[in-house]
PDB file of C-alpha atoms and ligand atoms in Angstrom:
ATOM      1  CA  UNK C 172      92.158 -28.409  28.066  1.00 86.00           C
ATOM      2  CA  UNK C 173      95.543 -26.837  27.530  1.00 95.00           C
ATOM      3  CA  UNK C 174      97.576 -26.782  24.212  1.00 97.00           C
ATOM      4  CA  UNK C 175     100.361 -28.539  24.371  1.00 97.00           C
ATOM      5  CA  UNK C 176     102.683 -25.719  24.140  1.00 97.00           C
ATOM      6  CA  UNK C 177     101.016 -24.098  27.070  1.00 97.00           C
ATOM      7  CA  UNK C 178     102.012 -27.540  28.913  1.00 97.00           C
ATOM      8  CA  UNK C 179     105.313 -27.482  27.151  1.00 97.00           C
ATOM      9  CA  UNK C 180     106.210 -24.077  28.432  1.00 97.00           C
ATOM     10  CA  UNK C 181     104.889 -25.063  32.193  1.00 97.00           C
ATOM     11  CA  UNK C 182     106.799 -27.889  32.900  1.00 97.00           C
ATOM     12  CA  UNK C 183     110.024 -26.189  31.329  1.00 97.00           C
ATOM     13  CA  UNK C 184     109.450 -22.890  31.457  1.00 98.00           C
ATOM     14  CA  UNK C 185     111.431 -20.387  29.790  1.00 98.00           C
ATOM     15  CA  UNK C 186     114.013 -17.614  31.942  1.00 98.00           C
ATOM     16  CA  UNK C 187     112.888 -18.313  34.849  1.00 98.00           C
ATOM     17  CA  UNK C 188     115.255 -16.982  37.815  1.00 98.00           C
ATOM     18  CA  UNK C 189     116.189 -13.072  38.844  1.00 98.00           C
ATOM     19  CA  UNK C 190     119.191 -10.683  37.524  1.00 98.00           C
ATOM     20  CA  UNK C 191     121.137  -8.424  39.689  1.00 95.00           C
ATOM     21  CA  UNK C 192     121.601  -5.048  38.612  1.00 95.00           C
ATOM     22  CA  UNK C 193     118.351  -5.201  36.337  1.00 98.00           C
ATOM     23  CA  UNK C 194     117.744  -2.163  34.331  1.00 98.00           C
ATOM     24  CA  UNK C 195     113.898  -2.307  34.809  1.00 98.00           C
ATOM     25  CA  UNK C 196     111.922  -4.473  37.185  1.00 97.00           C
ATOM     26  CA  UNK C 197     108.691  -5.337  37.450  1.00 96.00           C
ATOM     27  CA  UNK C 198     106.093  -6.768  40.349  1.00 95.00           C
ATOM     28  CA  UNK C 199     102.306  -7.445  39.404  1.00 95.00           C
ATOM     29  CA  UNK C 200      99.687  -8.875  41.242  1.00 93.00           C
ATOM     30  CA  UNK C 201      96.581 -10.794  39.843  1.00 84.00           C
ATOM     31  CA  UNK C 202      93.578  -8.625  41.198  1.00 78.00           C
ATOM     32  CA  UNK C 203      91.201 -12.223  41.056  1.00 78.00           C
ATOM     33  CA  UNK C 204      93.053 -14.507  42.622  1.00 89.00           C
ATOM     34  CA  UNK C 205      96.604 -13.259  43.970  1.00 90.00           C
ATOM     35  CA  UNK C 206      98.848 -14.542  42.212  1.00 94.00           C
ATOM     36  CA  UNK C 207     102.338 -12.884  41.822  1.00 95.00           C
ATOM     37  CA  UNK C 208     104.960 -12.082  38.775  1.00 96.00           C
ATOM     38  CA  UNK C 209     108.028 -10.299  39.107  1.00 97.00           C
ATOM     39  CA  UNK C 210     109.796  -9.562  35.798  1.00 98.00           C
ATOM     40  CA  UNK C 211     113.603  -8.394  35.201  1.00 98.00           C
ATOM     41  CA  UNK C 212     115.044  -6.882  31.575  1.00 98.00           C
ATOM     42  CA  UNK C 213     118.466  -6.226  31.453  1.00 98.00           C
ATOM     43  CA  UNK C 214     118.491  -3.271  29.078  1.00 98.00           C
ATOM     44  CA  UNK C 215     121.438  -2.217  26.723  1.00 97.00           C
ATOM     45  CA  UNK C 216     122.287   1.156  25.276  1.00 96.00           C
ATOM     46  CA  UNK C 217     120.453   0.577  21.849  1.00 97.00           C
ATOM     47  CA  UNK C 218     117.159   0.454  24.399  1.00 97.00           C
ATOM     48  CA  UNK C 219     117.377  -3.554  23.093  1.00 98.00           C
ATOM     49  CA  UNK C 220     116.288  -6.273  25.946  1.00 98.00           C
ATOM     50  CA  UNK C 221     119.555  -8.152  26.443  1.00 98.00           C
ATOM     51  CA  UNK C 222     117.982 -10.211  28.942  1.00 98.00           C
ATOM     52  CA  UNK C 223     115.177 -11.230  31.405  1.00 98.00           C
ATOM     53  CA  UNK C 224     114.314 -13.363  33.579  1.00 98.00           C
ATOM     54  CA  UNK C 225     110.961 -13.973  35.717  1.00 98.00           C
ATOM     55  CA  UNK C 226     109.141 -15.309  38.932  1.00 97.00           C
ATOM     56  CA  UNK C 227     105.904 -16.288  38.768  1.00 94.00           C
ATOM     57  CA  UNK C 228     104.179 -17.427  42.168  1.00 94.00           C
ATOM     58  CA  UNK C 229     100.948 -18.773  40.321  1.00 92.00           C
ATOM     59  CA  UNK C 230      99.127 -21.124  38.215  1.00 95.00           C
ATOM     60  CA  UNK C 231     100.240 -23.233  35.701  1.00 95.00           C
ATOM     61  CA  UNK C 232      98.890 -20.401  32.705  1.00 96.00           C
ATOM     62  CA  UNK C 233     100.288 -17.696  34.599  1.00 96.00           C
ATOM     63  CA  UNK C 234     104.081 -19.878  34.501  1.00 97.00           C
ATOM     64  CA  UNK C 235     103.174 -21.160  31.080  1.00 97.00           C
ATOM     65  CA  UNK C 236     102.334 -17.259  29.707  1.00 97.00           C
ATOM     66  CA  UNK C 237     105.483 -15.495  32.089  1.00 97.00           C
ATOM     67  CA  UNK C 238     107.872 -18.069  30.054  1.00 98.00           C
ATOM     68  CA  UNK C 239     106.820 -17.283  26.520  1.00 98.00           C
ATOM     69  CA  UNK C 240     106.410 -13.718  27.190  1.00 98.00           C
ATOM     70  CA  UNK C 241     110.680 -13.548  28.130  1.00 98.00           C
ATOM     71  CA  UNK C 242     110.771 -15.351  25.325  1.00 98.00           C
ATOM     72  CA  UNK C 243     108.898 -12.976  22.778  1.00 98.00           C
ATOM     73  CA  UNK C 244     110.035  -9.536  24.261  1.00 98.00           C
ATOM     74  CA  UNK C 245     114.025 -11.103  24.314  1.00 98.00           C
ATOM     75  CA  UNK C 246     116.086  -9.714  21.781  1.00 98.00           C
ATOM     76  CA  UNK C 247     113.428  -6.583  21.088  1.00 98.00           C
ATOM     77  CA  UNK C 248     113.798  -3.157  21.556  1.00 98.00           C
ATOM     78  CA  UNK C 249     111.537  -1.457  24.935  1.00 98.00           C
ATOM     79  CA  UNK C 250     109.590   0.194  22.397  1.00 97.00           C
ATOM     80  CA  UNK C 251     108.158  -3.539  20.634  1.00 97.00           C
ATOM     81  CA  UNK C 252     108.065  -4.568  24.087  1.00 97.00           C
ATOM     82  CA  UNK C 253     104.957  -3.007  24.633  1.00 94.00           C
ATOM     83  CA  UNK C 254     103.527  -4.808  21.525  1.00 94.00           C
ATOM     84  CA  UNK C 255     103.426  -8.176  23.781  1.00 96.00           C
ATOM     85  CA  UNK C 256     100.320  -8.059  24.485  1.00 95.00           C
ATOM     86  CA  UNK C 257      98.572 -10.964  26.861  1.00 94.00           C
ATOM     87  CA  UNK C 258      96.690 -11.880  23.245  1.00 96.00           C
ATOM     88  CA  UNK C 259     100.312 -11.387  21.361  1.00 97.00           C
ATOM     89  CA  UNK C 260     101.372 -14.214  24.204  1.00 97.00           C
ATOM     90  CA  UNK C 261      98.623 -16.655  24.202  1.00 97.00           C
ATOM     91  CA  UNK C 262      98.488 -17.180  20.168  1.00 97.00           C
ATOM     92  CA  UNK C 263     102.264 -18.177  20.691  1.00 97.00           C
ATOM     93  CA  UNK C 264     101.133 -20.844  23.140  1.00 97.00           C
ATOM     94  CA  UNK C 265      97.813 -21.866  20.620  1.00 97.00           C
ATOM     95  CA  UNK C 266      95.445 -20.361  23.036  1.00 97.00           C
ATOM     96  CA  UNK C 267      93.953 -20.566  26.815  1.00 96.00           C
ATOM     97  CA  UNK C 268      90.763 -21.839  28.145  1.00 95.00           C
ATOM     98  CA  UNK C 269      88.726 -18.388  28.975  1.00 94.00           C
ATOM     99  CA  UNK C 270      88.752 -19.348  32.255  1.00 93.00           C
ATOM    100  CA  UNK C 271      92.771 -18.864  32.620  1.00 94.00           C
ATOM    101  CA  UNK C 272      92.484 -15.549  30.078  1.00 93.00           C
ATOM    102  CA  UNK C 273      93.199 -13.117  33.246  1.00 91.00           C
ATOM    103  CA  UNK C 274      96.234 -15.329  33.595  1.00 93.00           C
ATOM    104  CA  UNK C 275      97.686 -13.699  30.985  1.00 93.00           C
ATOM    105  CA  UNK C 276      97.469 -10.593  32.465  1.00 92.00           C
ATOM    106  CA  UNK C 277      99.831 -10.767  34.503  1.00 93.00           C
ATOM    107  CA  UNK C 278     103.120 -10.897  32.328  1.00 94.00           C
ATOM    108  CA  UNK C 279     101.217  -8.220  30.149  1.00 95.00           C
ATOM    109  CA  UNK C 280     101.266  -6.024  33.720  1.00 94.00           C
ATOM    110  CA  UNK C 281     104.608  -7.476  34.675  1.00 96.00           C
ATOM    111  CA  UNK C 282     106.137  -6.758  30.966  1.00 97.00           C
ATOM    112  CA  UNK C 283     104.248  -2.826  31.436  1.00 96.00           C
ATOM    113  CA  UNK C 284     105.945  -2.296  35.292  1.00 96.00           C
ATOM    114  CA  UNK C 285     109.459  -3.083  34.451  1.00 97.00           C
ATOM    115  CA  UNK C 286     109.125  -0.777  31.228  1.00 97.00           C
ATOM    116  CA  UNK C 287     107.970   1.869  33.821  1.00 97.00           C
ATOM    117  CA  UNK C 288     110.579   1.589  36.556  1.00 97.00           C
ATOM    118  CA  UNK C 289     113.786   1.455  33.642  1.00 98.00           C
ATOM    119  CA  UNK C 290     111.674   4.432  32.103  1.00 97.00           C
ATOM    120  CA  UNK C 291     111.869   6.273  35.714  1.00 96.00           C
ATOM    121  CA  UNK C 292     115.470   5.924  36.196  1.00 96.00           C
ATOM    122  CA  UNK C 293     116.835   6.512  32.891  1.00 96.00           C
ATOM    123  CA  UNK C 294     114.302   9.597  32.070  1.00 96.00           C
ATOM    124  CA  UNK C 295     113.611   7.317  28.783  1.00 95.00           C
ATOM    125  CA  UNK C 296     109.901   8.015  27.709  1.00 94.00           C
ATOM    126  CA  UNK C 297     107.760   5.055  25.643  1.00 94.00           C
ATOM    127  CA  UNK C 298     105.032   6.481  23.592  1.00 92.00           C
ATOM    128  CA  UNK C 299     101.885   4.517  25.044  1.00 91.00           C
ATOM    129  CA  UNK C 300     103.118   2.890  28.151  1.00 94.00           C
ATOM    130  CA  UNK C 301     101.007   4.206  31.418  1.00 89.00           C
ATOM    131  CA  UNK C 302     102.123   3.654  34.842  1.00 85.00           C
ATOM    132  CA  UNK C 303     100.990   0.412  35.701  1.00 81.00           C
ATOM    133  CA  UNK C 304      98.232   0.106  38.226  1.00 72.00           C
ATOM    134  CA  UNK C 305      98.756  -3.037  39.703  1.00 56.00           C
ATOM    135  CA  UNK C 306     102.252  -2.871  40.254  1.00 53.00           C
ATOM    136  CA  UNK C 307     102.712  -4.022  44.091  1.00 62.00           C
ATOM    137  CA  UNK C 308     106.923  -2.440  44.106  1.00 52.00           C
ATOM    138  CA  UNK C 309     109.310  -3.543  46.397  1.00 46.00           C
ATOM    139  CA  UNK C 310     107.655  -2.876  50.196  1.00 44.00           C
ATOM    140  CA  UNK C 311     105.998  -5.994  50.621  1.00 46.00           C
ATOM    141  CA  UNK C 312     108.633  -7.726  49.935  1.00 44.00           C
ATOM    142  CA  UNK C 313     110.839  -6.789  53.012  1.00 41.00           C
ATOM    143  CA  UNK C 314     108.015  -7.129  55.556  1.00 41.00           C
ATOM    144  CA  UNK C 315     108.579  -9.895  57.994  1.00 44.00           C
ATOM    145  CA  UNK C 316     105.858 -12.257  57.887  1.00 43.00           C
TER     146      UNK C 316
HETATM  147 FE1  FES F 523      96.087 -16.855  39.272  1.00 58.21          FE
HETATM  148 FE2  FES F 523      96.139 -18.080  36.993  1.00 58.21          FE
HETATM  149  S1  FES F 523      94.821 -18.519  38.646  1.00 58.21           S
HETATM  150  S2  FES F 523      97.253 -16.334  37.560  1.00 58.21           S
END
């Protein structure tokens, strides 16, 4: 049911971890079944993604798509960024069943909210980009549960 990049990528996915000082970060939520991303670009002057790492609490698609997302916005400039899409993403992995499509969503949202927050603090404007709707920020993350 899965391509075997898309299992590739899962069991060793790509950039996975967090990076202090990030110049943009990024928290999504899958509206259908709750599954979180968190994405970090460290930005340099040239507006080029130096680095990134990610955190996906979710399915296998959702860790398969986070990974080759960092890997296809590395290296680009904030402004191509936005041109990995969740259908840019899953022809680099050969497809998804359409049953794990909204999967994809989520690094597409994740990839959109850190974009948005290093946008926000350095002033920086990307023709195109909205502010993302789904982007859960930092609260939840310091409540106690
Ligand atoms: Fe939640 Fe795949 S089932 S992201």
């Amino acid at each position: 049911m899965y391509s075997e990049k898309v299992m590739e990528h899962f069991q060793n996915p790509r950039n996975v971890g967090e990076l202090e000082n990030a110049s943009g970060v990024g928290t999504v939520g899958n509206a259908k079944c709750g599954d979180i991303m968190r994405i970090y670009f460290d930005i340099d002057e040239n507006q080029v993604i130096r680095d990134v790492k990610f955190k996906t609490f979710g399915c296998g698609a959702a860790v398969a798509t986070s990974s080759m997302a960092t890997e296809l916005v590395k290296g680009k400039t904030i402004y191509e960024a936005l041109e990995v899409t969740n259908k840019a993403v899953m022809e680099a992995l050969d497809g998804l069943p359409p049953v794990k499509v909204h999967c994809s969503l989520l690094a597409e949202e994740a990839i959109h909210a850190a974009l948005w927050d290093y946008c926000e603090k350095t002033g920086i404007k990307i023709e195109g980009l909205t502010k993302p709707k789904s982007d859960i920020g930092e609260e939840e993350e310091e409540e106690d549960y």
